[in-house]
Coordinates of C-alpha atoms in Angstrom, one line a residue:
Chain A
X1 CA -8.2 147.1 -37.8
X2 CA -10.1 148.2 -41.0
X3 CA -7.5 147.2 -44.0
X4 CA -8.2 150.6 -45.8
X5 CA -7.3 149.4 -49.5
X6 CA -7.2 146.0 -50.7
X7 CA -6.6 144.5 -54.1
X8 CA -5.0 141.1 -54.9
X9 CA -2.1 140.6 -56.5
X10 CA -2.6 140.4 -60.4
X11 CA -0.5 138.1 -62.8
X12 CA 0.7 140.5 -65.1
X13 CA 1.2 139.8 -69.0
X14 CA 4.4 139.9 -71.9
X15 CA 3.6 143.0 -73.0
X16 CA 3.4 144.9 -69.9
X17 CA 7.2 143.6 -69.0
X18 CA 8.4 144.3 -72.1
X19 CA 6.8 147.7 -72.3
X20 CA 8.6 148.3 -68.6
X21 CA 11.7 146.5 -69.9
X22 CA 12.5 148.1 -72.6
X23 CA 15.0 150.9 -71.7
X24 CA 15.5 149.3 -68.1
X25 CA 16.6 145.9 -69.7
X26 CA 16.9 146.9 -73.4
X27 CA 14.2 144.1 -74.4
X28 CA 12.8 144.1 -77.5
X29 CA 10.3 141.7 -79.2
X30 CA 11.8 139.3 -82.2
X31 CA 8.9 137.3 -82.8
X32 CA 5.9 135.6 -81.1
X33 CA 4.1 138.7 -81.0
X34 CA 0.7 137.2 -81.0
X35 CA 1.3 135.4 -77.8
X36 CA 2.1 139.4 -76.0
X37 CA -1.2 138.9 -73.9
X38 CA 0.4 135.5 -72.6
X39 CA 0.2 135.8 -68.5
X40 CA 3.0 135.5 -66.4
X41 CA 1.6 133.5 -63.6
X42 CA 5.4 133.1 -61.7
X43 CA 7.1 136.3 -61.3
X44 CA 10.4 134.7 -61.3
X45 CA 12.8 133.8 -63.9
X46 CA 14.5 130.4 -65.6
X47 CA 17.7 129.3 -67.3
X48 CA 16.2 126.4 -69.2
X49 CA 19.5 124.3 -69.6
X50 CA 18.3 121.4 -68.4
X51 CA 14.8 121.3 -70.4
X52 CA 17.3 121.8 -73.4
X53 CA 19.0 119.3 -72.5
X54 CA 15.5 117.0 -72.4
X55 CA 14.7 116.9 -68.6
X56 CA 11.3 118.4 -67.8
X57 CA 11.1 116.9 -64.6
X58 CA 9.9 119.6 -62.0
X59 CA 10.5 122.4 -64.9
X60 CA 9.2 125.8 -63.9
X61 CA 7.1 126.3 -66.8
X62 CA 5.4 129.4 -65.7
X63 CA 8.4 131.7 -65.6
X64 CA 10.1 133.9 -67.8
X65 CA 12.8 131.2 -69.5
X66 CA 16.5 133.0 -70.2
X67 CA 19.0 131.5 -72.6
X68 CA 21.9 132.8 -71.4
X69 CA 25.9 132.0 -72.6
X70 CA 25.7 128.5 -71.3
X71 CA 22.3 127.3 -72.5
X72 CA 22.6 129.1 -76.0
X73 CA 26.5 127.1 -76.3
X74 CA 24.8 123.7 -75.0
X75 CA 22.2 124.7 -77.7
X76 CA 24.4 125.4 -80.6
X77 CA 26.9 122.6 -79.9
X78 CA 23.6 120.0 -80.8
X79 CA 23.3 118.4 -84.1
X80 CA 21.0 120.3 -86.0
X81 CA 17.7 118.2 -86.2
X82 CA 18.2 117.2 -82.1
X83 CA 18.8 121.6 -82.0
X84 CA 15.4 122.0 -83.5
X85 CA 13.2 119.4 -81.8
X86 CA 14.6 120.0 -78.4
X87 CA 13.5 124.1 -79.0
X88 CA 10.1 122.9 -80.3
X89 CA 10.2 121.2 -77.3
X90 CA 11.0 124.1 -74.8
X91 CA 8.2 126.0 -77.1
X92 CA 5.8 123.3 -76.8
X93 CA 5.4 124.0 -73.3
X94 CA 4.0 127.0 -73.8
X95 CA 6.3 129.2 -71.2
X96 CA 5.0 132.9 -71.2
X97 CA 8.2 133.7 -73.1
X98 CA 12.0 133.0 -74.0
X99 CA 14.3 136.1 -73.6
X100 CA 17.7 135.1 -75.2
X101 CA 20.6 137.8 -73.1
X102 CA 24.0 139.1 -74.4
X103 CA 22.9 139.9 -77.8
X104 CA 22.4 136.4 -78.1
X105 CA 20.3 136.3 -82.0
X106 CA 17.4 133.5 -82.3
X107 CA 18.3 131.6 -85.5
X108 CA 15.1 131.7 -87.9
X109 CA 14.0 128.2 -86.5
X110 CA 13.5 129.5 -82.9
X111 CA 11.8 132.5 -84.7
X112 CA 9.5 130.4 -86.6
X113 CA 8.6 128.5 -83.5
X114 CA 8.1 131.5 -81.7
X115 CA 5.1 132.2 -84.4
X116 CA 3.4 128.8 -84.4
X117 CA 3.4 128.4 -81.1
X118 CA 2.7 132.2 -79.9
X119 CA 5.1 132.3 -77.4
X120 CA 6.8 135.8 -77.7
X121 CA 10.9 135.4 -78.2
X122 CA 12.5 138.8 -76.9
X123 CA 15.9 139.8 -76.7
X124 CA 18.3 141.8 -74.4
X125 CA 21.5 143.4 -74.5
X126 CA 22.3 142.1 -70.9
X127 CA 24.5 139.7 -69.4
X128 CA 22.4 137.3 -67.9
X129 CA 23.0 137.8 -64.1
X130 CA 22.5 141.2 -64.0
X131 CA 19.5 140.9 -66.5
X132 CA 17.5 138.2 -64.3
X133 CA 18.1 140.2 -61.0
X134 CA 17.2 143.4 -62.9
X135 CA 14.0 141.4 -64.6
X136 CA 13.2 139.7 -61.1
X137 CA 12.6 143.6 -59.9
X138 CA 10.6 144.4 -62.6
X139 CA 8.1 141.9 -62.0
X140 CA 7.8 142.4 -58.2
X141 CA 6.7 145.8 -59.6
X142 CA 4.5 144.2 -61.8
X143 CA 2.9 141.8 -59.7
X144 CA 2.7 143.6 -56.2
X145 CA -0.7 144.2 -54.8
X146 CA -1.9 147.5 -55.1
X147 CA -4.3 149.9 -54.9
X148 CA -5.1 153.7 -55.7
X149 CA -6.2 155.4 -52.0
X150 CA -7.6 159.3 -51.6
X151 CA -4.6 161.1 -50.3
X152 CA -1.9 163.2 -51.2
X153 CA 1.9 162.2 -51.0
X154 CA 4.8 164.4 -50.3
X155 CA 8.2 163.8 -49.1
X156 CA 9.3 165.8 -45.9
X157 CA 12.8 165.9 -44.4
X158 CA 13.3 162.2 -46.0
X159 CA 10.1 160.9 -44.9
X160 CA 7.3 159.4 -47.1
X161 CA 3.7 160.8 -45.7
X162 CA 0.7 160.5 -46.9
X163 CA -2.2 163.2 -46.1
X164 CA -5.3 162.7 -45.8
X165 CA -8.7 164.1 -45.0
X166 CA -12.1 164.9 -46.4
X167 CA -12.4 167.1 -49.3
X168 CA -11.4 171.0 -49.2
X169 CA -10.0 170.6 -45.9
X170 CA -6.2 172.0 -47.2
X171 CA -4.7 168.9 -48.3
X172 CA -3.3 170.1 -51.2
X173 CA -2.9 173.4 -49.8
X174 CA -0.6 172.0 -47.1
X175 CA 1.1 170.3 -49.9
X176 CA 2.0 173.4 -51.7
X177 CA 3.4 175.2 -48.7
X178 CA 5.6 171.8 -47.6
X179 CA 6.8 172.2 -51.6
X180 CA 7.7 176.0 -51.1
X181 CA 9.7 174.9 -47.7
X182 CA 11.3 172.9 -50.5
X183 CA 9.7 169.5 -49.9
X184 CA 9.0 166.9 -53.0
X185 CA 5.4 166.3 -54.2
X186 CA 4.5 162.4 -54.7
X187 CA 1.0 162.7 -56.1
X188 CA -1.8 164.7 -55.0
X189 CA -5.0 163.5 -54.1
X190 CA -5.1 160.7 -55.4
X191 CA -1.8 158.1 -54.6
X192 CA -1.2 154.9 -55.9
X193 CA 0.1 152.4 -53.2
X194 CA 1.8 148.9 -54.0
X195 CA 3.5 146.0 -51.4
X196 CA 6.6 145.1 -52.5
X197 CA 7.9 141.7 -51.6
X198 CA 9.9 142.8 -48.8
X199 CA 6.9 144.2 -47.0
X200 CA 7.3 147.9 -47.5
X201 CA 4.6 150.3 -49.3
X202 CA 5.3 152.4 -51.5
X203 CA 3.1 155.7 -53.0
X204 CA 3.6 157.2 -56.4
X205 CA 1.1 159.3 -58.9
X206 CA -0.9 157.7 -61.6
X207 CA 0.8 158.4 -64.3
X208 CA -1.6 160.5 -66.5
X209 CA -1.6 162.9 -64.0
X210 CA 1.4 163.0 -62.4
X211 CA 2.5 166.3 -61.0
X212 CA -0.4 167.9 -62.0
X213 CA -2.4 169.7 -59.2
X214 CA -5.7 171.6 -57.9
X215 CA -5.7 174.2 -56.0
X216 CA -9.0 175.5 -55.3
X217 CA -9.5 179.3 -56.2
X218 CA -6.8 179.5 -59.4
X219 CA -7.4 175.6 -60.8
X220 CA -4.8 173.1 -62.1
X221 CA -1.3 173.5 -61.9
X222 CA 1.9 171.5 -63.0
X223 CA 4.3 171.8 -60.0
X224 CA 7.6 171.2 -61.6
X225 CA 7.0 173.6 -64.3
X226 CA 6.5 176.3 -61.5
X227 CA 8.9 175.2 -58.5
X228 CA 11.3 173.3 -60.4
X229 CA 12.5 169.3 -60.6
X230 CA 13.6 169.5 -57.0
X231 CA 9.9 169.6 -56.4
X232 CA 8.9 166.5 -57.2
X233 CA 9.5 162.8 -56.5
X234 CA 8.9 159.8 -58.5
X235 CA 7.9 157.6 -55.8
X236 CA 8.8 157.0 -52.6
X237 CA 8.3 154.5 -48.9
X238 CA 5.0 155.3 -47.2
X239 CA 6.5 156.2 -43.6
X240 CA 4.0 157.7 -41.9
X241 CA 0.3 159.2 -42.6
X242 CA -1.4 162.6 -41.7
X243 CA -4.8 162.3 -41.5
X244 CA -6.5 165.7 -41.4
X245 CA -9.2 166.3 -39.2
X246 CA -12.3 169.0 -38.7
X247 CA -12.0 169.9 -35.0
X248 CA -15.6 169.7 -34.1
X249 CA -15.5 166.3 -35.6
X250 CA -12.6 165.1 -33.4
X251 CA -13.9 165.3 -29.6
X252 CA -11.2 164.2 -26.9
X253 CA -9.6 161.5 -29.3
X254 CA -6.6 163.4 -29.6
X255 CA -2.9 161.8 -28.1
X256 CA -1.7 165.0 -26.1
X257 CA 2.1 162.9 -25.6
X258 CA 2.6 161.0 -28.8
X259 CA 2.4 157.7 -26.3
X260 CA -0.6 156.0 -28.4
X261 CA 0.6 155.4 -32.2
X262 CA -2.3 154.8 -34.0
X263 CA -1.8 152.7 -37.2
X264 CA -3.6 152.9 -40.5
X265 CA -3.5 149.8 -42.6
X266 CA -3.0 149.5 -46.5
X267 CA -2.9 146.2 -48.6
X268 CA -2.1 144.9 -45.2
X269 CA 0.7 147.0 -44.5
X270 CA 0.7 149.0 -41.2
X271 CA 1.8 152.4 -41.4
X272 CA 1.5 154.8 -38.4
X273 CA -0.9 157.6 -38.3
X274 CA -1.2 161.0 -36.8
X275 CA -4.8 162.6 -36.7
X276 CA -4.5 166.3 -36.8
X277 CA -7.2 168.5 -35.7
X278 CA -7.7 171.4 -38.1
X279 CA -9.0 174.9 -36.9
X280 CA -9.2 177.7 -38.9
X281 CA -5.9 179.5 -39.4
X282 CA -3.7 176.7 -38.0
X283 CA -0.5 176.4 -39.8
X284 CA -0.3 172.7 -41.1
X285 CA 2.9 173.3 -43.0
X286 CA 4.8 173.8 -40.0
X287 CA 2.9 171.0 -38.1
X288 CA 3.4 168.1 -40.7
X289 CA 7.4 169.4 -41.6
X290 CA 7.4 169.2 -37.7
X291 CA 5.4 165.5 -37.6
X292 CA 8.1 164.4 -40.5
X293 CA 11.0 165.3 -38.3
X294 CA 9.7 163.5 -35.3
X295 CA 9.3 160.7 -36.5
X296 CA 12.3 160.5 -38.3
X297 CA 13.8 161.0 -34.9
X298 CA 11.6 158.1 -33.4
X299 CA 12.6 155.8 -36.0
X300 CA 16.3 156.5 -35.0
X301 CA 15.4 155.5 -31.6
X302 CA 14.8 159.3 -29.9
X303 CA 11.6 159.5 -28.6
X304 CA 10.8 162.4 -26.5
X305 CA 8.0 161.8 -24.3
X306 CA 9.9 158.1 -23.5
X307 CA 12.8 160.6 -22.8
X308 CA 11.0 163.3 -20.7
X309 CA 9.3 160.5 -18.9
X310 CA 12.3 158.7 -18.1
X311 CA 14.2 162.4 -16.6
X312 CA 11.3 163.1 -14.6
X313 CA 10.8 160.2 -13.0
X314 CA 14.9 159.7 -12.0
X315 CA 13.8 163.1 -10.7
X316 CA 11.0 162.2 -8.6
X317 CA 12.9 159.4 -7.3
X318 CA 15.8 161.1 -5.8
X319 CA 13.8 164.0 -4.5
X320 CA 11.5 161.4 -2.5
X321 CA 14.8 160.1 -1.0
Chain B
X1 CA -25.1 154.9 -37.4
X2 CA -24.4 154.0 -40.5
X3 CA -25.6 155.6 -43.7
X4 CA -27.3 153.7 -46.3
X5 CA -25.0 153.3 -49.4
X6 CA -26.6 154.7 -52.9
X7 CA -25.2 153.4 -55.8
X8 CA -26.1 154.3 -59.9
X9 CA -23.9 152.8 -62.8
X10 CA -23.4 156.0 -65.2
X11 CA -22.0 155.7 -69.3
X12 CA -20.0 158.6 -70.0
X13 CA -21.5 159.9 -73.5
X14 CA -19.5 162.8 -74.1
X15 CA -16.8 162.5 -76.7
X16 CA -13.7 163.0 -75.0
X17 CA -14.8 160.9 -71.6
X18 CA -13.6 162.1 -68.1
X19 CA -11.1 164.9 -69.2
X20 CA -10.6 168.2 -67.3
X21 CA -13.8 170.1 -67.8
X22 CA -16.5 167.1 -66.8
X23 CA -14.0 166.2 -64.0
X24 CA -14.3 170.0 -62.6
X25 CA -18.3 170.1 -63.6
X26 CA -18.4 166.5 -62.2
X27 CA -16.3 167.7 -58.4
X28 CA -18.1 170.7 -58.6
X29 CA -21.7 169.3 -58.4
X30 CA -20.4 166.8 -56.4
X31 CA -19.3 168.8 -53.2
X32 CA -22.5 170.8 -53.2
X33 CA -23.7 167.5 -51.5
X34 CA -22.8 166.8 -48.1
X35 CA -22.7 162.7 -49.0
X36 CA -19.5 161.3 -49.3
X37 CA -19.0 160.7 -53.0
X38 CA -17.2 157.6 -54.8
X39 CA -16.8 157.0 -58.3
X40 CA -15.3 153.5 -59.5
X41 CA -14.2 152.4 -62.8
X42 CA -12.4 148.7 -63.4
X43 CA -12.0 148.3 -59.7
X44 CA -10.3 151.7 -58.6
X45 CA -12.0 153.9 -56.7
X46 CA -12.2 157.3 -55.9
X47 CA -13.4 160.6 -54.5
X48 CA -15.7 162.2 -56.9
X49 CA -15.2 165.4 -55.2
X50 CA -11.4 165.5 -56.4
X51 CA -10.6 166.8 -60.1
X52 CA -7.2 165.2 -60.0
X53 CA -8.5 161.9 -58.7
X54 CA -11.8 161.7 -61.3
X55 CA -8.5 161.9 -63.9
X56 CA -6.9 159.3 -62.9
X57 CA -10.3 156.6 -63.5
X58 CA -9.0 157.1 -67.3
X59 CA -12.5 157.1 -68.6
X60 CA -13.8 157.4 -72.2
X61 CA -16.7 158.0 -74.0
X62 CA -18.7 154.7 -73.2
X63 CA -17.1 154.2 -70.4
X64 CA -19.5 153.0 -67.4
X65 CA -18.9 154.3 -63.8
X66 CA -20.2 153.5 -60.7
X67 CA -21.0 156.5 -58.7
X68 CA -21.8 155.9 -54.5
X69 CA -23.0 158.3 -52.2
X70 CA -23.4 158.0 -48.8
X71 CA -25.1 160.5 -46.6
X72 CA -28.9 161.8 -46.5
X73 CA -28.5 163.5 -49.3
X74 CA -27.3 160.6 -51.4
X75 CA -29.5 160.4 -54.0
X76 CA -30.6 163.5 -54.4
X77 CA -26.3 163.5 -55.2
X78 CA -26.6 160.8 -58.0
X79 CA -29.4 162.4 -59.4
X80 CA -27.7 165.6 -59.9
X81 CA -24.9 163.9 -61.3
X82 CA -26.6 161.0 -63.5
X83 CA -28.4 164.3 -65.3
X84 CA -24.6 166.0 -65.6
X85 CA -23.1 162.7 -67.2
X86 CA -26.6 161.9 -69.3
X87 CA -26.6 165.6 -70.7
X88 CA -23.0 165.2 -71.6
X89 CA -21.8 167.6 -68.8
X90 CA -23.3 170.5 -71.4
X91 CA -19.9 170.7 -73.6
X92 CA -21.5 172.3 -76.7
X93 CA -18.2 170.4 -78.8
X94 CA -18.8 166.6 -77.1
X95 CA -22.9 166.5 -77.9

């Protein structure tokens, strides 16, 4: 199977976690500024106690490093001229960058460090647990693979779908009827997918034109300002996708039971797919809030031809008897 | 059969790059052709029949796309669209 969008994960940099930390994990910079474009090849993150302590042995020197209560207490309880050498030291290695949590403040030596050796020194107003799992999210954001695919995303009765098809077929069309049965709009005709790390895919708009929408006749239109917050959706699980098809193009392709799940693949993610053949006047709203629904049943384990088959055939039996 | 693949680079002279009135001239011309239409900037890649999606390349002046066409009617496509781009989509403000 064709893998319809690929892109590999990137390492992402200081500045782009801070930027996406900075309300979510109240970072800010101190100092170190010049280092911002530093890359953060590990997206994981590091209590560096033990490399204050002088043991570099196996140190994971491409993570984020967080003093935390413990290793700022180790620190301070040093005599001031080991203090200083063993923070050159942790400097010295040239970590993408040190955040120090709990409102922890970075005497001037560490700040003057952070300078020489352009390693960015950020702080947080975070406790340190929930700060690393919060940051550890963050950068699976970051880093996930992902890639920007022509189709657009709504959410219908709880289910992620993306639509597809070629170009003034009534994607977006379809997508303003699903929004006036009071359905959320993802992004329209253009989605951005990413991987996370547990597998799942996940769509959401670009964000210099999120919301924003073309309908073909009146022009662009910004949905919530029309039809309200309820109308839209951040982001949300790709579940299922709808690909729209001309009929003439289609020939006898079609499942007539819903036995053969076809499966479209994204960044290596298989999501299944229903091809829907379009003739003129066909009401797609219905159809796809009708697709959603099915297959929300099916992934609670209902699945009506399975079902019909299995009556039917108990049927047959005892009536051959 | 497959198609042949056409491709041209493009540099977006205009002032104000890929903003809403190139991206509608842009789709517009575009969809007159019955090739299938890509335009890629810094490895995204997208329909170049689509308003909203030619938005989301983020674009500038200077900025070089790379526009594909695939279909019989693919060059004819990138010409059409290489003289929209190179004439600076005719914005009398962005010459």
């Amino acid at each position: 199977m064709p893998d319809d969008a690929k892109t590999a994960a990137a390492p992402t940099t200081v500045k782009k976690f801070l930027e996406a930390g900075k309300k979510r994990l109240s970072l800010s910079l101190v100092a170190g500024e010049s280092g911002l474009d530093r890359q953060i090849r590990e997206p994981a993150i590091n209590r560096p106690g033990l490399a204050l302590a002088g043991f570099y042995k196996f140190f994971p020197v491409k993570r984020i490093q967080v003093v935390g209560h413990a290793e700022f207490s180790y620190y301070m309880s040093l005599p001031e001229d080991l203090r200083r050498e063993r923070m050159e030291r942790l400097f010295a290695t040239r970590v993408p960058c040190i955040v120090y949590s709990r409102r922890r403040k970075p005497d001037d030596a560490a700040c003057a460090l952070a300078n020489k050796y352009s390693v960015p020194l950020l702080r947080t107003q975070m406790i340190t647990g929930p700060f690393a799992n919060a940051a550890t999210i963050i950068m699976e954001e970051l880093t996930a693979p992902r890639a920007r695919i022509h189709a657009t995303m709504m959410e219908v009765a709880g289910m992620g779908i993306l639509i597809e098809g070629p170009p003034g077929i009534g994607k977006s069309e379809t997508a303003l009827g699903l929004i006036k049965h009071g359905y959320a709009l993802v992004a329209d005709d253009c989605t951005e997918v990413r991987r996370n790390g547990d597998g799942s895919l996940v769509g959401s708009a670009v964000p210099l034109t999120r919301f924003y929408m073309e309908m073909r006749g009146l022009g662009i239109i910004h949905v919530p300002s029309i039809f309200g917050a309820a109308s839209v959706r951040g982001e949300k699980k790709v579940d299922l996708v709808v690909t729209l098809k001309r009929q003439s193009e289609c020939g006898d392709e079609i499942d007539r039971t819903g036995e053969n799940v076809l499966y479209r693949t994204f960044l290596g993610v298989d999501v299944p797919q229903v091809v829907v053949p379009v003739a003129p006047g066909r009401d797609l709203v219905n159809f796809v809030e009708t697709v959603a629904q099915e297959f929300s049943l099916r992934l609670s384990g209902q699945i009506a031809h399975i079902d019909l088959d299995e009556r039917i055939k108990r049927r047959n039996v005892q009536l051959a008897q | 059969m497959a198609e042949e693949i056409h491709e041209r680079k493009m540099t977006l002279l205009n002032r104000y790059g890929m903003h809403v009135r190139p991206a509608g001239l842009f789709a517009k011309i575009a969809s007159r052709h019955d090739a299938a239409i890509t335009v890629e900037k810094d490895g995204n890649s997208v329909s170049g029949k689509s308003i909203m999606a030619l938005l989301t390349l983020e674009a500038v002046c200077g900025s070089v796309i790379t526009v594909r066409a695939e279909g019989p009617d693919g060059e004819e496509a990138l010409d059409d669209l290489e003289a929209l781009v190179s004439r600076k989509f005719d914005l009398p403000d962005e010459q």
